[in-house]
Amino acid sequence: MYKFNIYAFPNLISGLIDILIGLFVLLKNRRSAINISFFLMTLSVFFWQIGTFFVLISSTPELALSWSRNTYLGSSFIPITTYAFIMSFLGRIKEEKRILIFGFVITTLFILPLSRTSSFLSGVYDFPWGYWFKSGPTHPIFLIFAILLFGDGLFKLLSSLTKEK
């Protein structure tokens, strides 16, 4: 069912470090919006990295495809949780409430279910270092969504830095 693959261990180690850092920050102040949003971001990365670990150690293409789809339980939330963390850091949660709600709704009701379909992930490649997913024709929707959220978050972060000078 699974095979030893040295190339998978960086994902396992990274995922474990991510969640440990996230838990450490959350436990420092469980009520802080910054700490909570940081934890949610690291939780998303954890699920993505652990899922990727299992993709890489899968012994069959079917198992690898199943795990590829499972990685999106985490990776589909990375853009919106990162955006939430940036807005928390900037103290702009209330001002960006509509975008945050919209982002979580789109991720939960559209991108996450779409990630389970063959139009999103159409199969897997068999590389010498392990299996890796093939994106399908609807996968760019997720990429555009992610780029828009990352871009807007980065723009607002950089704008706030230049205003303070």
XYZ file of C-alpha atoms in Angstrom:
165
model
C 0.000 0.000 0.000
C 2.777 2.438 0.904
C 6.452 2.412 0.040
C 9.517 3.971 1.581
C 10.409 7.185 -0.233
C 13.168 9.402 1.132
C 11.800 12.304 -0.936
C 8.588 12.311 1.114
C 10.208 12.996 4.480
C 10.810 16.755 4.003
C 7.032 17.135 3.633
C 6.415 15.140 6.810
C 9.002 17.113 8.765
C 7.757 20.440 7.400
C 4.150 19.589 8.236
C 5.026 18.607 11.784
C 7.131 21.738 12.322
C 4.330 23.904 10.896
C 1.702 22.532 13.260
C 4.024 22.698 16.262
C 4.804 26.356 15.575
C 1.108 27.058 15.040
C 0.169 25.374 18.317
C 2.958 27.203 20.153
C 1.686 30.565 18.892
C -1.957 29.699 19.609
C -1.207 28.592 23.156
C 0.586 31.897 23.851
C -2.736 33.728 23.475
C -5.824 31.736 22.467
C -7.997 34.835 22.195
C -5.800 36.882 19.879
C -7.101 37.128 16.300
C -3.500 37.171 15.081
C -2.641 33.970 16.949
C -5.841 32.202 15.886
C -5.437 33.158 12.223
C -1.761 32.152 12.301
C -2.742 28.769 13.749
C -5.404 28.272 11.056
C -2.819 29.097 8.393
C -0.321 26.597 9.838
C -3.082 24.001 10.193
C -3.865 24.366 6.484
C -0.191 23.983 5.608
C 0.054 20.964 7.919
C -2.776 19.143 6.111
C -1.240 20.022 2.752
C 2.235 18.800 3.732
C 1.025 15.592 5.393
C -1.196 14.836 2.402
C 1.756 15.400 0.093
C 3.833 13.019 2.213
C 1.219 10.315 1.643
C 1.043 11.082 -2.091
C 4.779 10.525 -2.349
C 4.783 7.247 -0.389
C 1.761 5.811 -2.227
C 2.447 2.576 -4.064
C -0.384 2.840 -6.607
C -1.651 5.666 -8.825
C -5.153 5.274 -7.384
C -3.928 5.743 -3.829
C -1.743 8.671 -4.878
C -4.708 10.348 -6.594
C -6.861 9.868 -3.503
C -4.178 11.467 -1.335
C -3.667 14.229 -3.904
C -7.318 15.134 -3.504
C -6.988 14.929 0.285
C -4.160 17.474 0.235
C -6.736 20.051 -0.847
C -8.483 19.683 2.515
C -5.571 21.853 3.633
C -4.162 23.557 0.588
C -7.496 24.971 -0.562
C -7.625 26.945 2.702
C -4.057 28.289 2.551
C -4.949 31.406 0.501
C -7.846 32.528 2.709
C -6.164 31.680 6.024
C -3.036 33.542 4.899
C -5.212 36.505 3.959
C -6.933 36.313 7.356
C -3.556 36.263 9.102
C -2.346 39.322 7.175
C -5.560 41.215 7.920
C -5.301 40.257 11.604
C -1.700 41.405 11.681
C -2.726 44.715 10.120
C -5.715 45.085 12.483
C -8.097 45.143 9.512
C -10.357 42.165 10.231
C -13.481 44.338 10.496
C -12.714 46.315 7.333
C -12.063 43.154 5.329
C -14.893 41.098 6.828
C -16.752 40.765 3.502
C -13.687 39.496 1.651
C -12.903 37.070 4.475
C -16.439 35.674 4.572
C -16.543 35.500 0.765
C -13.167 33.722 0.701
C -14.144 31.131 3.295
C -17.507 30.526 1.579
C -15.910 30.137 -1.882
C -13.274 27.789 -0.467
C -15.756 25.668 1.492
C -18.669 25.522 -0.954
C -16.897 25.688 -4.312
C -13.152 24.976 -4.333
C -13.119 22.175 -1.767
C -15.904 20.159 -3.483
C -14.367 20.914 -6.894
C -11.025 19.529 -5.687
C -12.640 16.092 -5.321
C -13.441 15.888 -9.051
C -11.480 14.667 -12.065
C -11.885 18.077 -13.705
C -9.746 19.541 -10.903
C -7.186 16.734 -10.527
C -7.242 14.489 -13.562
C -4.759 11.863 -12.398
C -1.165 11.504 -11.266
C 2.237 11.501 -12.894
C 4.666 8.731 -12.010
C 8.037 10.407 -11.518
C 11.209 8.655 -10.335
C 10.803 10.463 -6.997
C 7.143 9.473 -6.560
C 3.656 10.238 -7.744
C 2.480 13.801 -8.250
C -0.936 15.131 -9.229
C -2.014 16.206 -12.717
C -4.110 19.331 -12.646
C -7.314 19.250 -14.623
C -9.033 21.981 -16.637
C -10.727 23.588 -13.610
C -7.586 23.718 -11.422
C -6.659 27.214 -12.693
C -9.789 28.533 -10.924
C -8.087 27.730 -7.619
C -4.816 29.264 -8.788
C -6.543 32.511 -9.827
C -8.396 32.621 -6.499
C -5.120 32.076 -4.616
C -3.231 34.690 -6.654
C -5.970 37.261 -6.075
C -5.998 36.703 -2.302
C -2.204 36.547 -1.972
C -1.833 39.597 -4.212
C -4.403 41.663 -2.342
C -2.946 40.636 1.021
C 0.583 41.461 -0.082
C -0.529 44.791 -1.552
C -2.286 45.772 1.688
C 0.681 44.655 3.752
C 3.139 46.642 1.638
C 0.812 49.658 1.556
C 0.627 49.693 5.332
C 4.424 49.613 5.547
C 4.823 52.575 3.220
C 2.142 54.614 5.063
C 4.020 54.293 8.339
C 7.176 55.919 6.984
